[in-house]
PDB file of C-alpha atoms in Angstrom:
ATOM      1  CA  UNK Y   1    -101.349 197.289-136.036  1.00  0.00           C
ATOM      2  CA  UNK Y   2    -103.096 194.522-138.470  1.00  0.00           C
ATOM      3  CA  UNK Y   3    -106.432 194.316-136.063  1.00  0.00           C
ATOM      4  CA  UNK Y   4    -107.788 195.297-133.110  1.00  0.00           C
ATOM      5  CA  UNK Y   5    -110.089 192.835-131.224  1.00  0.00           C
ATOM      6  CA  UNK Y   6    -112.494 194.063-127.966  1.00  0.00           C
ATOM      7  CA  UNK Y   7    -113.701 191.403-125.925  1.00  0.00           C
ATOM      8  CA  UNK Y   8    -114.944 193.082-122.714  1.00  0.00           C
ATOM      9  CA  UNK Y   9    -113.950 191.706-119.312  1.00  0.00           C
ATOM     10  CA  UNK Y  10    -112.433 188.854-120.980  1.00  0.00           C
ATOM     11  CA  UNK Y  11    -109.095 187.319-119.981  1.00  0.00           C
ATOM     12  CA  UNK Y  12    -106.818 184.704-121.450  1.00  0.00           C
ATOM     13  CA  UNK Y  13    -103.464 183.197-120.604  1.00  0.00           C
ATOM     14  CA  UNK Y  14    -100.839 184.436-123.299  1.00  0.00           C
ATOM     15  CA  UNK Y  15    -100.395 181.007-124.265  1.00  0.00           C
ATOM     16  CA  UNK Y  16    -104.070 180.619-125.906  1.00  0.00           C
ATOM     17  CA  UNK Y  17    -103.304 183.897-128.246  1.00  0.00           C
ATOM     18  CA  UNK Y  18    -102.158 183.279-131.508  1.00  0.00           C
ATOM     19  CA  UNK Y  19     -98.524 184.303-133.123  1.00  0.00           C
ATOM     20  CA  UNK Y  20     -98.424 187.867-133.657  1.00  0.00           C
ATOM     21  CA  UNK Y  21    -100.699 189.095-130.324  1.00  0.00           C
ATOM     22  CA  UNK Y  22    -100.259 192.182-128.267  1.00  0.00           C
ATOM     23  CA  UNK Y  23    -102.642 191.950-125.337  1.00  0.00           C
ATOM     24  CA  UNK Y  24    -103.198 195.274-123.642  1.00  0.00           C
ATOM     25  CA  UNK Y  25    -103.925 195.919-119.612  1.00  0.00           C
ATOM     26  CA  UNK Y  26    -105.423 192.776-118.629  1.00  0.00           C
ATOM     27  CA  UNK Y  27    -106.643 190.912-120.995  1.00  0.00           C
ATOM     28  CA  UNK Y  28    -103.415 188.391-119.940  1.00  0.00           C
ATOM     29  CA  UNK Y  29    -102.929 189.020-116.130  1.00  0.00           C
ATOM     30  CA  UNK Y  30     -99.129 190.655-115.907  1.00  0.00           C
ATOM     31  CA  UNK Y  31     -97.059 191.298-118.391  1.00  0.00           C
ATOM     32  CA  UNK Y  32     -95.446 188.757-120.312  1.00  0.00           C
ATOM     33  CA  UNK Y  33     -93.273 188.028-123.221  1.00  0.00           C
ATOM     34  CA  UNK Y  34     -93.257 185.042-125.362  1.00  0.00           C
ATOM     35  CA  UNK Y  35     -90.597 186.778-128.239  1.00  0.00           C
ATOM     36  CA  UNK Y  36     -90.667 183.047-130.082  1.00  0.00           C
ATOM     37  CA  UNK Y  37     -94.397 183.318-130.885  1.00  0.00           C
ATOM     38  CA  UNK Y  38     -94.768 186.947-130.878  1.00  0.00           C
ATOM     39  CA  UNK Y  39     -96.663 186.975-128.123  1.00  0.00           C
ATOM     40  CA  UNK Y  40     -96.909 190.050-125.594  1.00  0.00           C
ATOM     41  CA  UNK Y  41     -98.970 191.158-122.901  1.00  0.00           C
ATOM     42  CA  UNK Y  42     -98.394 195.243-121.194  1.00  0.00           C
ATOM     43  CA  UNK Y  43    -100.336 194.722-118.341  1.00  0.00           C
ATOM     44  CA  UNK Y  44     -99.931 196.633-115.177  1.00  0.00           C
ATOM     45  CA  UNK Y  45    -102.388 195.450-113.162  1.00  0.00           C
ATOM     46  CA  UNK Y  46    -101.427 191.652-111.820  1.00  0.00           C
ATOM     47  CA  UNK Y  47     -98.453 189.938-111.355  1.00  0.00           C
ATOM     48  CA  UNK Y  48     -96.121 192.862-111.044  1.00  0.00           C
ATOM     49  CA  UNK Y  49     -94.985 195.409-108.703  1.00  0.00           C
ATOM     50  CA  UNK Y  50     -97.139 198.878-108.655  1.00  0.00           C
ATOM     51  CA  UNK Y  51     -94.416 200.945-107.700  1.00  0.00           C
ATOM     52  CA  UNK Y  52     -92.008 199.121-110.325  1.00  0.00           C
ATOM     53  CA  UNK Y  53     -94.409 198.076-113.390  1.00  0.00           C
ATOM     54  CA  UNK Y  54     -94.671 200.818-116.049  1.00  0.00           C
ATOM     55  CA  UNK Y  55     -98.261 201.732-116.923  1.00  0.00           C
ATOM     56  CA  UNK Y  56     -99.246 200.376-120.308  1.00  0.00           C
ATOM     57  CA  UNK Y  57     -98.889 203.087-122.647  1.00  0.00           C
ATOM     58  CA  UNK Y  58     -95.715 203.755-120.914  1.00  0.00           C
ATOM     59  CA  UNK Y  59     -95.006 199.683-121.577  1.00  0.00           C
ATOM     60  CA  UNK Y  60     -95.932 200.753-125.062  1.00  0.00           C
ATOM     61  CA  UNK Y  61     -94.226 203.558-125.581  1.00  0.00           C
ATOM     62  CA  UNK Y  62     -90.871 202.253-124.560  1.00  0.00           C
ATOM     63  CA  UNK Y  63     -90.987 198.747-127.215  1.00  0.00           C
ATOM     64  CA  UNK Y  64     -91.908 200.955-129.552  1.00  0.00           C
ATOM     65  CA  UNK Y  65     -89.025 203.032-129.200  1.00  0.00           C
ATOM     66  CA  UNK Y  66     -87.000 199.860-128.756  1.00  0.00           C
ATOM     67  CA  UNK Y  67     -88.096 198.767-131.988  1.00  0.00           C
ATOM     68  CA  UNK Y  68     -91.564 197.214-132.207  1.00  0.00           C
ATOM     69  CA  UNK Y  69     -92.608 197.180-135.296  1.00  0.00           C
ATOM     70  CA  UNK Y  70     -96.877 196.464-134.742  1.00  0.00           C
ATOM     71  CA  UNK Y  71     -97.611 196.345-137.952  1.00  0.00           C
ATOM     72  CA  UNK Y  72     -98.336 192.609-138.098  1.00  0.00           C
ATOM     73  CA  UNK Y  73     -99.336 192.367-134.547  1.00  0.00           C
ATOM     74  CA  UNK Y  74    -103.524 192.149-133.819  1.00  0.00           C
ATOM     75  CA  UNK Y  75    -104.373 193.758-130.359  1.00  0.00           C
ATOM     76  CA  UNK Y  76    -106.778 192.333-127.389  1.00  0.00           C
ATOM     77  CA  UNK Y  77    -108.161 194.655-124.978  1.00  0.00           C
ATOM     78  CA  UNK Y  78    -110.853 194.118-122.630  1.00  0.00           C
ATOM     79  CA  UNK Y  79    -111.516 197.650-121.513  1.00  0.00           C
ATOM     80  CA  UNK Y  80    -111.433 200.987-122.678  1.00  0.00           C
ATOM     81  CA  UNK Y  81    -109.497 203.274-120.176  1.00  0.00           C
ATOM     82  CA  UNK Y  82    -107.363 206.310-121.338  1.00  0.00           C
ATOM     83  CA  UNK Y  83    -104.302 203.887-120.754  1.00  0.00           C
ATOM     84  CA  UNK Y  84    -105.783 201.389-123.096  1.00  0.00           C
ATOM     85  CA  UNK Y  85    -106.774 204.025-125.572  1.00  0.00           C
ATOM     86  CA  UNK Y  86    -103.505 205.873-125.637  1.00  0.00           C
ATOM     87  CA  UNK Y  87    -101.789 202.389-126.356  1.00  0.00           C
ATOM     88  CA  UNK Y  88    -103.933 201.679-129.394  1.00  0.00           C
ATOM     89  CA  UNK Y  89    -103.079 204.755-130.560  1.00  0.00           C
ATOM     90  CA  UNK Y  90     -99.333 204.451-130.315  1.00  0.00           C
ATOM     91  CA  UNK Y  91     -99.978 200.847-131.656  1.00  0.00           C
ATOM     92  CA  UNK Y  92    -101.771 202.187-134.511  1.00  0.00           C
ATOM     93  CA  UNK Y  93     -99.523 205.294-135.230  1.00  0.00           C
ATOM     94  CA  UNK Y  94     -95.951 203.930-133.931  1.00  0.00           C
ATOM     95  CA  UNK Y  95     -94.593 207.294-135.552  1.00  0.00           C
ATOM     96  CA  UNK Y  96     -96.135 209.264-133.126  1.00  0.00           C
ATOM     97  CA  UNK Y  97     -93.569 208.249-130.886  1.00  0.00           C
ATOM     98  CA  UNK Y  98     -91.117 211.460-131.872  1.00  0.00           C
ATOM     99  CA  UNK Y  99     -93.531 213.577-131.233  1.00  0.00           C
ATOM    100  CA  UNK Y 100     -92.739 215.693-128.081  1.00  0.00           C
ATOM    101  CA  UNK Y 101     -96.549 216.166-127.198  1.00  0.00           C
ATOM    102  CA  UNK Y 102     -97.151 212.253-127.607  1.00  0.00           C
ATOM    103  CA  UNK Y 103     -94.042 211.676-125.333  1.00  0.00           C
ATOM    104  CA  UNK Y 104     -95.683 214.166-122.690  1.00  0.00           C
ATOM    105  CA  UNK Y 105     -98.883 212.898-122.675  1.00  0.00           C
ATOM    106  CA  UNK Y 106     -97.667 209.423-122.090  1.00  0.00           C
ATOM    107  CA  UNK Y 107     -95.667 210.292-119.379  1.00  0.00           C
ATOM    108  CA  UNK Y 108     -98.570 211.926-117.207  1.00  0.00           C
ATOM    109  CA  UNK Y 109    -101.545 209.429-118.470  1.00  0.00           C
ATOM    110  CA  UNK Y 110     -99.053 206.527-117.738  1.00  0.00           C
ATOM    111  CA  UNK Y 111     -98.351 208.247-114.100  1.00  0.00           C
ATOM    112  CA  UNK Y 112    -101.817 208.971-113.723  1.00  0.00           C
ATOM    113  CA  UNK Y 113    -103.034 205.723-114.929  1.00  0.00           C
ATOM    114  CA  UNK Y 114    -100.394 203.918-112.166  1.00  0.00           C
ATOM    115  CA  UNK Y 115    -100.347 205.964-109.349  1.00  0.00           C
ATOM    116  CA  UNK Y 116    -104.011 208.004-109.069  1.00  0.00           C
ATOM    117  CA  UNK Y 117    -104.996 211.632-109.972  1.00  0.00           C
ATOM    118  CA  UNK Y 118    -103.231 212.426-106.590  1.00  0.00           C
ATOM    119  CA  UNK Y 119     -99.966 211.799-108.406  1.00  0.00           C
ATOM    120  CA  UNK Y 120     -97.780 214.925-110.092  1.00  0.00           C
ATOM    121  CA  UNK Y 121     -97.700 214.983-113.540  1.00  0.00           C
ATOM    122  CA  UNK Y 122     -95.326 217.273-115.433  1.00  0.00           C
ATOM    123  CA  UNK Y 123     -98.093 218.966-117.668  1.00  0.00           C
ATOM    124  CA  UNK Y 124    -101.452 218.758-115.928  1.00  0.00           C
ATOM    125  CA  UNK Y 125    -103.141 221.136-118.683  1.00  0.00           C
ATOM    126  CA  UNK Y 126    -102.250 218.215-121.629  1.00  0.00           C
ATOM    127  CA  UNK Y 127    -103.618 215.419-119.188  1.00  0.00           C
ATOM    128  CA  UNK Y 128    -106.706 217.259-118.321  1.00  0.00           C
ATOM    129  CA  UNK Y 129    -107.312 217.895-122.203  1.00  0.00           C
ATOM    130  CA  UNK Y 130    -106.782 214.110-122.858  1.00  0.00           C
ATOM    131  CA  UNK Y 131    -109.277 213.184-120.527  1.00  0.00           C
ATOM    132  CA  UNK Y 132    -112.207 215.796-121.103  1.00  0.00           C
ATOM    133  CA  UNK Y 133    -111.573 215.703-124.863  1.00  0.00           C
ATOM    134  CA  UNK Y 134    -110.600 212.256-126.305  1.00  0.00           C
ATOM    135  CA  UNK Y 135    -111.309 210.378-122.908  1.00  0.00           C
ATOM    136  CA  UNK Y 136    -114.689 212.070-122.734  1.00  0.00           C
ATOM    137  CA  UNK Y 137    -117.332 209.497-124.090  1.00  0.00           C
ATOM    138  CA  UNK Y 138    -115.580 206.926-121.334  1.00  0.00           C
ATOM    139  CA  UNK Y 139    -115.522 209.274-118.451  1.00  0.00           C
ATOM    140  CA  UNK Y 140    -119.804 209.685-119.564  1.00  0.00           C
ATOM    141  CA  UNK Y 141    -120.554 206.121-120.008  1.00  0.00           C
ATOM    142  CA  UNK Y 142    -119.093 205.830-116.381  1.00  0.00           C
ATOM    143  CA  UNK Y 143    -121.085 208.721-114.955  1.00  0.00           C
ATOM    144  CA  UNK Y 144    -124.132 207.693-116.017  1.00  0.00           C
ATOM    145  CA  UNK Y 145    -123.748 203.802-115.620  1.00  0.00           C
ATOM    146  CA  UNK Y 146    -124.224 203.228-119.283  1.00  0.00           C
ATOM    147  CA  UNK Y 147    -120.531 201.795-119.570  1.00  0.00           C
ATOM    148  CA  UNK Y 148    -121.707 198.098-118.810  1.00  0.00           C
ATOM    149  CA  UNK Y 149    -123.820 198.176-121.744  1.00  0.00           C
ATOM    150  CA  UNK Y 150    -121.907 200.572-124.102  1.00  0.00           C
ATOM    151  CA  UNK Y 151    -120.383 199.023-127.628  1.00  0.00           C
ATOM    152  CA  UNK Y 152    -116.653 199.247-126.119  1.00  0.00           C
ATOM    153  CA  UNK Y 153    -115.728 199.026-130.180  1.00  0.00           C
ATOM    154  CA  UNK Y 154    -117.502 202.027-130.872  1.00  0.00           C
ATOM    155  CA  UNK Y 155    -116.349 203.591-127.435  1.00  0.00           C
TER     156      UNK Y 155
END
C-alpha cells in the first residue's frame, strides 16, 4: 500500500478517484471495479446483496490471494471499523495472507462484520481477542461518544 487517506463520513463515486485507488467499505457506495484505471471499491454495504456480498476484508482477502499486488495502490476509508482495519492491514502486509491465523480471523471478522455478533464464527476466542485487543480504542471511542470527534488517523 503507497498511502492511506481518512476522510471521515466522506463518499465519492469511483470515477472521481485517481488511477491506482482502493476505496474501502463505503467510501464508494458498492463495490466496483474499474481494472483500466485501477480503480476498486470493497464495499459491502450498498448496492449489493447482504446475503451474497463478501464483507470487506473478506473482499480483500480473496484479490489478494488472486493476485493484487497493493503496493502502488493509495487507500480511502471513511471509517474505522474492525472490517476496515483488518483490510488495511492485509493491504499493508499482503503476505499475511498465508498465514493460517490471518485466514481465521478474516473469516469470523468478515462473518461477523456481515451478518451480526449473532452469527457463528468458527473461532470465537480469535474474534473476541481482535476486538478487545486491536479493536479496543474503537469499541471506547463508541462507548463513550468520543468517536465523532476522535482523530480516525490516529484511531
Amino acid at each position: 500500500m503507497k498511502n492511506l487517506i481518512v476522510e471521515r463520513g466522506t463518499t465519492k463515486s469511483l470515477s472521481e478517484l485517481p488511477s491506482y485507488s482502493i476505496a474501502l467499505d463505503g467510501y464508494v457506495q458498492g463495490p466496483e471495479l474499474d481494472m483500466a484505471n485501477r480503480r476498486i471499491s470493497f464495499d459491502h454495504h450498498d448496492k449489493c446483496l447482504r446475503m451474497v456480498t463478501s464483507a470487506t476484508c473478506k473482499q480483500v482477502f480473496d484479490a489478494l490471494c488472486l493476485g493484487l499486488d497493493p503496493s502502488q495502490y493509495t487507500v480511502y476509508v471513511n471509517d474505522v471499523d474492525g472490517d476496515t482495519a483488518l483490510s488495511v492491514y492485509l493491504l499493508m502486509y499482503p503476505s499475511s495472507i498465508s498465514n493460517r491465523r490471518v485466514r481465521e480471523l478474516v473469516e469470523c471478522v468478515a462473518a461477523m462484520d456481515a451478518h451480526g455478533p449473532a452469527y457463528p464464527v468458527s473461532n470465537q476466542e480469535l474474534c473476541n481477542a481482535f476486538y478487545d485487543g486491536a479493536m479496543a480504542p474503537e469499541r471506547d471511542a463508541r462507548r463513550n461518544r468520543t468517536y465523532g470527534t476522535t482523530d480516525l488517523g490516529e484511531l
